[in-house]
């Protein structure tokens, strides 16, 4: 079981210590919290991927920088806590590779080089070994897969395995069966949101089957129930041996798409507040008592009155059994549709046979969801003694429960001191970007939605504009979503109404260049193209506009102003909500 993330950990890097390390412990530290086995990251491509853009290691030809963004840091922190964690990379956007087309397969060799360089850079600059690589998130796969395999091998990366195609079971399964060369280079068939089911033709490929993106559900107890159900039933119904949760941690502004759809919540670096949500402890029921390389036993299935059970072994005598009774009402995922089913009170009897019949004792861990007064999260119960029982035991099962029974004695419900209380984003906020050697390329709390904004030292300016934040893209990347036509980065509180925004700005492009500041932005992420708000623009052709939307269709006022490129200006925008109808002035 593993998490993935696409611009969803943006705020995590800005947390002060010790809170940042505590969050990372709950995610990655073995036998502490979620104890995640695998981390899947986005290969930044300068384009919008759901909740923001992540910078590419190549903004343009011959540009290589393996310190942009925060994914390198996150992988390093995961490896510090669990040296055995498996790392996966997957591209969504491909930067400049389209040569004018929104298509990464114009030059297959160049695209393969772009991806392989990221893998090589991970090792050279961060000592990170990437174990699996994907093709193109939820898009076409083309013959590029074969070219990628050849280039991986030519660079000594035979150990890096390929997952295809991070979309549906088809057409990749049929393609693998019909093309022997493709069959040889695909190691894992990964599907998104399979609803615990696969298709027969995918099984016929005899490849590993993964739910390579799943969950994406509010991290309430219902979300935890969804997670507990699919962790078991993805294997029972679909023979999927890995289930990937999108996303790792809700560390992005909550008003962006899929707010709080991570395993835990950490969206307030300014206060240090975070919440260890129930999906963390549901994860622990599986991850703390299994490891990659363990085997599912054939004796898995559904319980008579609803729910399911799986059993896994390391082949060395250890056994872990996970039982869930998640009700339909309290385990519905955001997608796909879940047909109705019933769960009711039952007694379930299990019998250990063969080499497991001699197990004298099983540790018991328990979770109860849905009912606040009965709620328990990852609680260790008394051990189950099996001496003189013939390996037989019976569980009294109610709705919305999760049991783990295991020979392993290493389980632990880790905890850190309570974090600070939640606080709103500061009403007064200022940043002069005066950082000589920034650890991250992005300024704290800014979340890029189209384009890439990076720290930039203006060495030709001896004055107050030596340190700046600069939008660095000069061409539209291959986009995965409907990126805006105008670059934008957001910061602050979605609920602010009356405000004053002031910023020194510099237009680099003659004639057609421009810049804006804005407030009361109502949406972002994959919806950024249709964002509404109050936008104050100036252009290098000597004009200005105030619009009600990012696209510029709603114009409040416009005119001429003495503005030109290559000069610094101070823009000020005051927004006040007045009157009974909340009219914006």
Coordinates of C-alpha atoms in Angstrom, one line a residue:
X1 CA 0.0 0.0 0.0
X2 CA 1.3 3.4 -0.9
X3 CA 0.4 7.1 -1.3
X4 CA 0.8 9.4 -4.3
X5 CA 0.7 13.2 -4.6
X6 CA 0.3 15.8 -7.3
X7 CA 1.1 19.3 -5.9
X8 CA -0.8 18.2 -2.7
X9 CA 2.2 18.5 -0.4
X10 CA 2.9 22.1 -1.3
X11 CA 2.4 23.6 2.2
X12 CA 4.2 20.7 4.1
X13 CA 7.7 22.0 3.3
X14 CA 6.9 25.3 5.0
X15 CA 6.0 23.8 8.4
X16 CA 8.4 24.8 11.2
X17 CA 10.2 22.1 13.2
X18 CA 9.4 20.0 15.1
X19 CA 6.0 19.8 13.5
X20 CA 7.2 19.0 10.0
X21 CA 9.2 16.1 11.2
X22 CA 6.3 14.9 13.3
X23 CA 4.0 14.8 10.2
X24 CA 6.7 12.9 8.3
X25 CA 6.9 10.4 11.2
X26 CA 3.2 9.7 11.1
X27 CA 3.5 9.0 7.3
X28 CA 6.7 7.1 6.9
X29 CA 8.3 6.0 10.2
X30 CA 8.0 2.2 10.5
X31 CA 5.8 0.9 13.3
X32 CA 4.7 4.4 14.3
X33 CA 1.8 5.6 12.1
X34 CA 0.8 4.8 8.5
X35 CA 4.3 3.2 8.0
X36 CA 3.9 3.5 4.3
X37 CA 5.8 1.0 2.1
X38 CA 5.9 3.0 -1.1
X39 CA 6.0 6.6 -2.2
X40 CA 4.8 7.7 -5.6
X41 CA 5.7 11.2 -6.7
X42 CA 4.9 13.4 -9.6
X43 CA 7.7 14.1 -12.1
X44 CA 7.2 17.9 -12.2
X45 CA 6.4 19.1 -15.7
X46 CA 5.5 22.8 -15.2
X47 CA 1.8 22.1 -15.9
X48 CA -1.4 22.0 -13.7
X49 CA -1.9 18.5 -12.4
X50 CA -4.9 18.8 -10.0
X51 CA -4.1 21.2 -7.2
X52 CA -1.2 23.1 -8.7
X53 CA 1.8 23.0 -10.9
X54 CA 5.2 21.5 -10.0
X55 CA 8.4 22.7 -11.5
X56 CA 10.2 20.5 -14.1
X57 CA 13.9 19.6 -13.8
X58 CA 14.1 20.9 -17.4
X59 CA 12.2 24.2 -18.1
X60 CA 13.6 24.1 -21.7
X61 CA 16.3 22.4 -23.8
X62 CA 19.7 22.0 -22.1
X63 CA 18.3 23.4 -18.8
X64 CA 18.8 20.8 -16.0
X65 CA 18.2 21.5 -12.3
X66 CA 17.6 18.7 -9.9
X67 CA 16.8 20.9 -6.8
X68 CA 13.6 22.5 -7.9
X69 CA 10.4 21.8 -6.1
X70 CA 9.9 19.7 -3.0
X71 CA 9.6 16.1 -4.3
X72 CA 13.3 15.4 -3.9
X73 CA 13.2 16.6 -0.3
X74 CA 10.1 14.5 0.4
X75 CA 11.7 11.3 -1.1
X76 CA 14.8 11.9 1.0
X77 CA 12.8 12.4 4.2
X78 CA 10.8 9.2 3.5
X79 CA 14.1 7.3 2.9
X80 CA 15.6 8.7 6.2
X81 CA 12.7 7.1 8.1
X82 CA 12.4 3.9 6.0
X83 CA 15.5 3.0 3.9
X84 CA 13.5 0.2 2.3
X85 CA 10.7 2.4 1.0
X86 CA 10.0 1.9 -2.7
X87 CA 10.0 5.0 -4.9
X88 CA 7.8 5.5 -8.0
X89 CA 7.8 8.5 -10.5
X90 CA 5.0 9.4 -12.8
X91 CA 4.7 12.3 -15.2
X92 CA 1.5 14.3 -15.8
X93 CA 2.8 17.3 -17.8
X94 CA 5.9 17.1 -20.0
X95 CA 7.1 20.7 -20.0
X96 CA 8.4 22.0 -23.4
X97 CA 8.7 18.6 -25.2
X98 CA 5.7 19.1 -27.5
X99 CA 7.4 21.4 -30.0
X100 CA 4.2 23.4 -30.3
X101 CA 1.9 20.4 -29.9
X102 CA 0.2 19.3 -26.6
X103 CA 1.6 15.8 -27.1
X104 CA 4.7 14.2 -25.5
X105 CA 5.2 11.7 -28.2
X106 CA 6.3 14.0 -31.0
X107 CA 9.9 12.9 -30.4
X108 CA 9.9 9.6 -28.5
X109 CA 13.7 9.6 -27.9
X110 CA 13.6 13.1 -26.5
X111 CA 10.7 12.3 -24.1
X112 CA 12.5 9.1 -22.9
X113 CA 15.6 11.2 -22.4
X114 CA 13.6 13.7 -20.3
X115 CA 12.3 10.9 -18.0
X116 CA 15.5 9.0 -17.8
X117 CA 17.4 12.2 -16.9
X118 CA 15.1 12.6 -13.9
X119 CA 15.8 9.1 -12.7
X120 CA 19.6 9.6 -13.1
X121 CA 19.4 13.0 -11.4
X122 CA 17.6 11.5 -8.5
X123 CA 20.5 9.2 -7.9
X124 CA 23.3 11.6 -8.7
X125 CA 22.2 14.5 -6.7
X126 CA 20.1 12.9 -4.0
X127 CA 21.2 9.3 -3.8
X128 CA 17.7 8.2 -4.5
X129 CA 17.0 4.9 -6.4
X130 CA 13.8 5.1 -8.4
X131 CA 12.2 1.6 -8.5
X132 CA 9.3 2.1 -10.8
X133 CA 8.4 4.6 -13.5
X134 CA 5.0 5.4 -15.1
X135 CA 4.1 6.5 -18.6
X136 CA 1.6 9.4 -18.7
X137 CA -1.0 9.8 -16.0
X138 CA -4.5 8.9 -17.3
X139 CA -3.5 9.5 -21.0
X140 CA -2.4 7.5 -24.0
X141 CA 0.7 5.3 -23.9
X142 CA 1.9 4.9 -27.5
X143 CA 5.0 2.9 -28.6
X144 CA 7.0 5.2 -26.3
X145 CA 7.0 2.5 -23.6
X146 CA 9.4 0.4 -25.7
X147 CA 11.6 3.4 -26.4
X148 CA 11.7 4.2 -22.7
X149 CA 12.7 0.6 -21.8
X150 CA 15.6 0.7 -24.3
X151 CA 16.9 4.0 -23.0
X152 CA 16.6 2.8 -19.4
X153 CA 18.6 -0.2 -20.3
X154 CA 21.2 1.8 -22.2
X155 CA 21.8 3.9 -19.1
X156 CA 22.3 0.9 -16.8
X157 CA 18.8 1.2 -15.3
X158 CA 17.6 -2.4 -15.9
X159 CA 16.4 -2.6 -12.3
X160 CA 13.8 0.2 -12.9
X161 CA 10.5 -1.3 -13.7
X162 CA 7.7 0.1 -15.9
X163 CA 4.0 0.6 -14.8
X164 CA 1.4 1.0 -17.5
X165 CA -0.7 2.9 -18.0
X166 CA -2.1 4.6 -14.9
X167 CA -5.6 4.8 -16.6
X168 CA -8.1 2.0 -17.2
X169 CA -7.5 -1.7 -17.5
X170 CA -8.0 -1.2 -21.2
X171 CA -6.6 -0.7 -23.8
X172 CA -3.3 -1.5 -22.1
X173 CA -4.2 -5.1 -21.2
X174 CA -5.2 -6.0 -24.8
X175 CA -2.2 -4.3 -26.2
X176 CA 0.1 -6.2 -23.9
X177 CA -1.4 -9.5 -24.9
X178 CA -1.3 -8.8 -28.6
X179 CA 2.2 -7.3 -28.7
X180 CA 4.9 -9.6 -27.4
X181 CA 7.5 -6.8 -27.4
X182 CA 5.3 -4.7 -25.2
X183 CA 4.6 -7.6 -23.0
X184 CA 8.3 -7.9 -22.3
X185 CA 8.8 -4.3 -21.2
X186 CA 5.6 -3.8 -19.0
X187 CA 6.1 -5.1 -15.5
X188 CA 2.9 -3.8 -13.8
X189 CA -0.5 -3.0 -15.2
X190 CA -1.9 -0.1 -13.1
X191 CA -5.5 1.1 -13.2
X192 CA -7.1 4.0 -11.5
X193 CA -10.2 3.8 -9.3
X194 CA -11.1 0.2 -10.3
X195 CA -13.9 -0.2 -7.7
X196 CA -12.1 -3.3 -6.4
X197 CA -12.6 -5.1 -9.7
X198 CA -10.4 -6.0 -12.6
X199 CA -11.2 -7.4 -16.1
X200 CA -10.4 -10.9 -17.3
X201 CA -8.1 -9.9 -20.0
X202 CA -5.9 -8.1 -17.5
X203 CA -5.6 -11.3 -15.5
X204 CA -4.6 -13.1 -18.7
X205 CA -1.5 -10.9 -19.1
X206 CA -0.1 -12.6 -16.0
X207 CA 1.4 -9.3 -15.0
X208 CA 1.2 -7.8 -11.5
X209 CA -2.1 -5.9 -11.2
X210 CA -2.2 -2.7 -9.1
X211 CA -4.7 -0.1 -8.2
X212 CA -2.2 2.6 -9.1
X213 CA -4.5 5.4 -7.9
X214 CA -7.4 5.1 -5.5
X215 CA -9.2 6.6 -2.5
X216 CA -9.3 10.5 -3.1
X217 CA -12.0 10.7 -0.5
X218 CA -12.6 13.1 2.4
X219 CA -10.4 11.9 5.3
X220 CA -13.4 11.6 7.7
X221 CA -14.4 8.2 9.1
X222 CA -16.3 7.6 5.9
X223 CA -13.1 8.1 4.0
X224 CA -11.3 5.8 6.5
X225 CA -14.0 3.2 5.9
X226 CA -13.6 3.5 2.1
X227 CA -9.8 3.0 2.6
X228 CA -10.2 0.0 4.9
X229 CA -12.7 -1.7 2.5
X230 CA -10.7 -1.3 -0.7
X231 CA -7.4 -2.3 0.9
X232 CA -8.8 -5.7 1.5
X233 CA -11.2 -6.1 -1.4
X234 CA -8.9 -4.8 -4.2
X235 CA -7.1 -8.1 -3.8
X236 CA -10.2 -10.3 -3.0
X237 CA -12.2 -9.1 -6.0
X238 CA -9.5 -8.0 -8.4
X239 CA -6.2 -9.6 -7.4
X240 CA -4.5 -6.2 -7.0
X241 CA -1.5 -6.5 -4.8
X242 CA -0.9 -2.8 -4.4
X243 CA -3.3 0.0 -3.7
X244 CA -2.2 3.6 -4.1
X245 CA -3.9 6.3 -2.1
X246 CA -4.3 9.7 -3.7
X247 CA -3.2 11.7 -1.8
X248 CA -0.5 11.3 0.8
X249 CA -1.3 14.4 2.9
X250 CA -3.7 17.2 2.5
X251 CA -1.1 19.9 2.6
X252 CA -2.7 22.4 0.1
X253 CA -5.3 25.1 0.5
X254 CA -8.5 23.4 1.4
X255 CA -10.6 25.3 -1.2
X256 CA -8.6 23.8 -4.0
X257 CA -10.1 20.6 -5.6
X258 CA -10.4 17.6 -3.4
X259 CA -9.7 19.4 -0.2
X260 CA -8.8 17.1 2.7
X261 CA -8.6 14.1 0.6
X262 CA -5.3 12.9 2.0
X263 CA -4.4 10.3 4.6
X264 CA -3.9 13.2 7.1
X265 CA -4.3 17.0 7.1
X266 CA -1.5 19.5 7.3
X267 CA -2.5 22.7 5.7
X268 CA -1.4 25.4 8.2
X269 CA 2.3 25.9 8.2
X270 CA 1.8 29.4 9.7
X271 CA 0.3 27.9 12.9
X272 CA 2.0 24.4 12.9
X273 CA -1.4 22.8 13.3
X274 CA -2.0 19.4 11.8
X275 CA -4.5 16.5 12.2
X276 CA -3.7 12.8 12.3
X277 CA -6.9 11.6 10.6
X278 CA -8.4 8.1 10.8
X279 CA -7.1 6.9 7.4
X280 CA -3.6 6.9 9.0
X281 CA -4.6 4.3 11.5
X282 CA -6.6 2.3 9.0
X283 CA -3.4 2.2 6.9
X284 CA -1.5 0.9 9.9
X285 CA -3.7 -2.2 10.1
X286 CA -2.1 -3.4 6.9
X287 CA 1.3 -1.6 6.6
X288 CA 2.6 -2.3 10.1
X289 CA 2.1 -6.0 9.8
X290 CA 3.1 -6.7 6.2
X291 CA 5.9 -5.7 4.0
X292 CA 6.6 -5.7 0.2
X293 CA 7.4 -9.3 -0.8
X294 CA 4.8 -10.9 1.5
X295 CA 2.3 -13.3 -0.1
X296 CA -1.5 -13.3 0.0
X297 CA -2.8 -16.7 0.9
X298 CA -5.5 -18.3 -1.2
X299 CA -7.9 -18.4 1.7
X300 CA -9.2 -14.9 1.4
X301 CA -12.8 -13.8 0.8
X302 CA -16.0 -12.2 1.9
X303 CA -17.8 -12.8 5.2
X304 CA -21.2 -14.4 5.3
X305 CA -23.0 -11.2 6.6
X306 CA -20.8 -8.6 4.9
X307 CA -17.2 -7.6 5.1
X308 CA -14.1 -9.3 4.1
X309 CA -10.8 -10.9 5.2
X310 CA -7.3 -11.4 3.8
X311 CA -4.3 -13.3 5.1
X312 CA -0.7 -12.7 4.2
X313 CA 2.6 -14.4 5.1
X314 CA 6.3 -13.7 4.7
X315 CA 7.0 -17.4 4.0
X316 CA 9.0 -17.6 7.2
X317 CA 6.2 -18.5 9.5
X318 CA 4.7 -15.1 10.2
X319 CA 1.0 -14.6 9.5
X320 CA -1.2 -11.5 9.4
X321 CA -5.0 -11.6 9.0
X322 CA -7.0 -8.4 8.3
X323 CA -10.8 -8.4 8.8
X324 CA -13.1 -5.5 7.9
X325 CA -16.8 -5.0 8.2
X326 CA -17.3 -1.6 6.6
X327 CA -20.9 -0.7 6.0
X328 CA -22.1 0.8 2.7
X329 CA -23.1 4.0 4.4
X330 CA -19.8 4.5 6.1
X331 CA -17.3 3.4 3.4
X332 CA -18.5 4.9 0.1
X333 CA -15.5 6.3 -1.8
X334 CA -15.7 9.4 -3.9
X335 CA -15.6 7.1 -7.0
X336 CA -16.6 4.8 -8.6
X337 CA -20.3 4.1 -7.8
X338 CA -20.6 1.5 -5.0
X339 CA -23.6 -0.9 -5.4
X340 CA -25.6 -1.3 -2.2
X341 CA -24.7 -4.2 0.1
X342 CA -25.5 -5.0 3.7
X343 CA -23.4 -5.7 6.7
X344 CA -24.8 -7.0 10.0
X345 CA -23.6 -8.5 13.3
X346 CA -22.0 -11.9 12.9
X347 CA -19.7 -14.5 14.5
X348 CA -16.9 -15.4 12.2
X349 CA -14.8 -18.5 12.9
X350 CA -11.3 -19.0 11.5
X351 CA -9.2 -22.1 11.6
X352 CA -5.4 -22.0 11.1
X353 CA -4.2 -25.1 9.3
X354 CA -0.9 -26.5 8.0
X355 CA 2.2 -24.8 9.3
X356 CA 0.1 -22.1 10.9
X357 CA -1.8 -24.5 13.2
X358 CA 1.0 -24.4 15.7
X359 CA 0.9 -20.7 16.2
X360 CA 0.4 -20.2 19.9
X361 CA -0.6 -16.5 20.0
X362 CA -1.9 -13.7 17.8
X363 CA -1.6 -10.0 18.6
X364 CA -4.9 -8.2 18.1
X365 CA -5.3 -4.6 16.8
X366 CA -8.8 -3.0 16.6
X367 CA -10.5 0.0 15.0
X368 CA -14.1 1.0 15.3
X369 CA -15.5 3.8 13.0
X370 CA -18.7 5.7 12.4
X371 CA -20.2 5.8 16.0
X372 CA -18.5 8.6 18.0
X373 CA -19.2 7.1 21.4
X374 CA -17.7 3.7 20.4
X375 CA -14.9 5.1 18.2
X376 CA -11.5 3.4 18.6
X377 CA -8.5 3.9 16.3
X378 CA -5.8 1.3 16.1
X379 CA -6.1 0.0 19.7
X380 CA -4.2 -3.0 20.8
X381 CA -6.4 -5.6 22.5
X382 CA -5.5 -8.6 24.6
X383 CA -3.6 -11.3 22.7
X384 CA -5.5 -14.2 21.3
X385 CA -4.2 -17.5 22.7
X386 CA -4.5 -20.5 20.5
X387 CA -2.9 -23.3 22.6
X388 CA -5.2 -26.4 22.7
X389 CA -7.7 -24.8 20.3
X390 CA -6.5 -26.6 17.1
X391 CA -5.9 -23.2 15.6
X392 CA -9.6 -22.2 15.8
X393 CA -10.9 -18.9 17.0
X394 CA -14.1 -16.9 16.6
X395 CA -14.5 -13.1 16.3
X396 CA -17.6 -11.2 17.3
X397 CA -18.0 -8.7 14.5
X398 CA -20.1 -5.5 14.4
X399 CA -20.5 -3.0 11.6
X400 CA -17.6 -0.7 10.7
X401 CA -14.9 -2.6 12.5
X402 CA -11.3 -3.5 11.5
X403 CA -9.3 -6.2 13.1
X404 CA -5.7 -7.2 12.5
X405 CA -4.5 -10.5 14.0
X406 CA -0.8 -11.1 13.6
X407 CA 2.2 -13.0 14.8
X408 CA 4.2 -9.8 14.7
X409 CA 4.8 -8.1 18.0
X410 CA 6.3 -4.8 16.6
X411 CA 3.0 -2.9 16.1
X412 CA 2.8 0.5 17.8
X413 CA 0.5 3.4 17.9
X414 CA 3.0 6.2 17.8
X415 CA 2.3 9.7 19.1
X416 CA 3.8 13.1 19.3
X417 CA 2.7 16.0 21.6
X418 CA -0.4 17.8 20.4
X419 CA 0.4 20.3 17.8
X420 CA -0.5 24.0 18.2
X421 CA -4.1 25.0 17.8
X422 CA -5.5 25.9 14.4
X423 CA -5.2 29.5 13.2
X424 CA -6.3 31.4 10.1
X425 CA -3.7 32.7 7.7
X426 CA -2.2 35.9 9.1
X427 CA -4.2 39.0 8.3
X428 CA -0.9 40.9 7.7
X429 CA 1.6 39.0 5.5
X430 CA 4.7 40.3 3.9
X431 CA 7.6 38.7 2.0
X432 CA 10.6 40.4 0.4
X433 CA 12.1 37.1 -0.9
X434 CA 15.4 38.1 0.7
X435 CA 17.0 34.6 0.8
X436 CA 20.6 34.1 -0.3
X437 CA 20.5 30.3 -0.6
X438 CA 16.9 29.1 -0.6
X439 CA 16.5 25.5 0.4
X440 CA 13.4 25.3 -1.9
X441 CA 12.9 27.0 -5.2
X442 CA 9.5 28.3 -4.3
X443 CA 8.6 30.9 -1.7
X444 CA 6.7 29.8 1.4
X445 CA 2.9 29.5 1.1
X446 CA 2.7 30.4 -2.6
X447 CA 0.9 27.7 -4.5
X448 CA 1.5 28.0 -8.3
X449 CA -1.6 27.2 -10.4
X450 CA -0.3 28.0 -13.9
X451 CA 3.3 28.7 -14.6
X452 CA 6.2 28.4 -12.2
X453 CA 7.3 31.1 -9.8
X454 CA 10.9 30.7 -8.3
X455 CA 13.3 32.7 -6.2
X456 CA 15.5 34.8 -8.4
X457 CA 18.5 36.9 -7.5
X458 CA 18.6 40.0 -9.7
X459 CA 22.3 40.6 -9.6
X460 CA 22.1 43.7 -11.8
X461 CA 19.9 45.5 -9.3
X462 CA 21.9 47.0 -6.3
X463 CA 18.7 48.2 -4.6
X464 CA 15.6 46.8 -3.0
X465 CA 14.8 44.5 -5.9
X466 CA 17.8 42.3 -5.8
X467 CA 15.8 39.4 -4.3
X468 CA 12.6 38.6 -6.2
X469 CA 10.0 35.9 -7.1
X470 CA 10.1 35.4 -10.8
X471 CA 7.8 33.5 -13.2
X472 CA 10.3 31.5 -15.2
X473 CA 8.3 29.8 -18.0
X474 CA 8.5 31.3 -21.5
X475 CA 6.3 28.8 -23.3
X476 CA 3.2 26.8 -22.6
X477 CA 4.0 23.3 -21.4
X478 CA 2.3 20.1 -22.5
X479 CA -0.7 20.4 -20.2
X480 CA -2.6 17.7 -18.5
X481 CA -5.5 19.9 -17.3
X482 CA -7.0 23.1 -18.6
X483 CA -4.2 25.4 -17.4
X484 CA -5.0 29.1 -17.5
X485 CA -3.7 31.2 -20.4
X486 CA -2.2 33.5 -17.7
X487 CA 0.3 32.4 -15.1
X488 CA -0.9 32.7 -11.5
X489 CA 0.2 31.7 -8.0
X490 CA -2.2 31.9 -5.0
X491 CA -1.6 32.7 -1.3
X492 CA -3.7 33.5 1.7
X493 CA -7.2 32.9 3.0
X494 CA -10.1 32.1 0.7
X495 CA -12.6 33.7 3.1
X496 CA -11.0 37.1 3.1
X497 CA -13.4 39.9 1.8
X498 CA -12.0 43.3 2.7
X499 CA -8.3 43.5 1.8
X500 CA -5.3 45.5 0.6
X501 CA -2.8 43.8 -1.7
X502 CA 0.4 45.6 -2.6
X503 CA 3.3 44.2 -4.7
X504 CA 6.3 45.5 -6.6
X505 CA 6.2 44.2 -10.1
X506 CA 8.4 44.1 -13.2
X507 CA 7.4 43.3 -16.7
X508 CA 10.2 41.6 -18.7
X509 CA 8.5 41.3 -22.1
X510 CA 8.2 44.3 -24.4
X511 CA 4.9 45.1 -26.2
X512 CA 2.8 42.1 -25.1
X513 CA 4.0 41.6 -21.5
X514 CA 1.8 42.2 -18.5
X515 CA 1.3 41.5 -14.8
X516 CA -1.6 41.4 -12.4
X517 CA -2.4 41.2 -8.7
X518 CA -5.8 39.9 -7.5
X519 CA -8.0 39.1 -4.6
X520 CA -11.1 37.0 -3.7
X521 CA -10.1 34.3 -6.1
X522 CA -12.9 31.7 -6.0
X523 CA -11.2 28.6 -7.4
X524 CA -8.0 27.0 -8.4
X525 CA -6.4 23.7 -9.4
X526 CA -7.9 22.1 -12.5
X527 CA -10.6 24.8 -12.4
X528 CA -8.2 27.8 -12.5
X529 CA -9.1 28.7 -16.0
X530 CA -12.6 29.8 -15.0
X531 CA -11.5 31.6 -11.7
X532 CA -13.4 34.7 -10.7
X533 CA -12.3 37.5 -8.4
X534 CA -10.9 41.0 -8.7
X535 CA -7.9 41.3 -11.0
X536 CA -5.8 44.5 -11.5
X537 CA -3.7 44.3 -14.6
X538 CA -1.0 46.5 -16.2
X539 CA 0.5 45.9 -19.6
X540 CA 3.8 47.0 -21.2
X541 CA 1.8 48.7 -24.0
X542 CA 0.7 51.3 -21.6
X543 CA -2.8 50.0 -20.7
X544 CA -4.5 48.8 -17.5
X545 CA -7.6 46.8 -16.8
X546 CA -9.6 45.7 -13.8
X547 CA -11.5 42.4 -14.5
X548 CA -13.8 40.1 -12.6
X549 CA -12.2 36.9 -14.0
X550 CA -8.8 35.5 -14.8
X551 CA -9.7 35.0 -18.5
X552 CA -10.4 38.7 -18.8
X553 CA -14.0 38.4 -20.1
X554 CA -15.5 40.5 -17.4
X555 CA -14.1 44.1 -17.5
X556 CA -14.9 46.6 -14.8
X557 CA -12.7 49.4 -16.0
X558 CA -9.8 49.9 -18.4
X559 CA -7.6 52.7 -19.6
X560 CA -4.2 54.0 -20.3
X561 CA -1.3 54.4 -17.9
X562 CA 2.4 55.3 -18.1
X563 CA 3.8 51.8 -18.0
X564 CA 6.6 50.2 -19.9
X565 CA 8.6 47.0 -19.7
X566 CA 12.0 46.8 -17.8
X567 CA 10.8 49.1 -15.0
X568 CA 9.7 48.4 -11.4
X569 CA 6.2 49.6 -10.4
X570 CA 4.2 49.2 -7.2
X571 CA 0.7 47.9 -7.7
X572 CA -2.0 48.4 -4.9
X573 CA -5.4 46.8 -5.0
X574 CA -8.0 47.6 -2.3
X575 CA -11.1 45.4 -2.1
X576 CA -14.0 46.3 0.1
X577 CA -17.3 44.5 0.4
X578 CA -20.1 47.0 1.0
X579 CA -23.8 47.0 1.3
X580 CA -26.5 44.4 2.1
X581 CA -25.9 42.6 -1.2
X582 CA -22.1 42.2 -0.6
X583 CA -21.2 44.3 -3.6
X584 CA -17.5 44.4 -4.2
X585 CA -15.9 47.8 -4.7

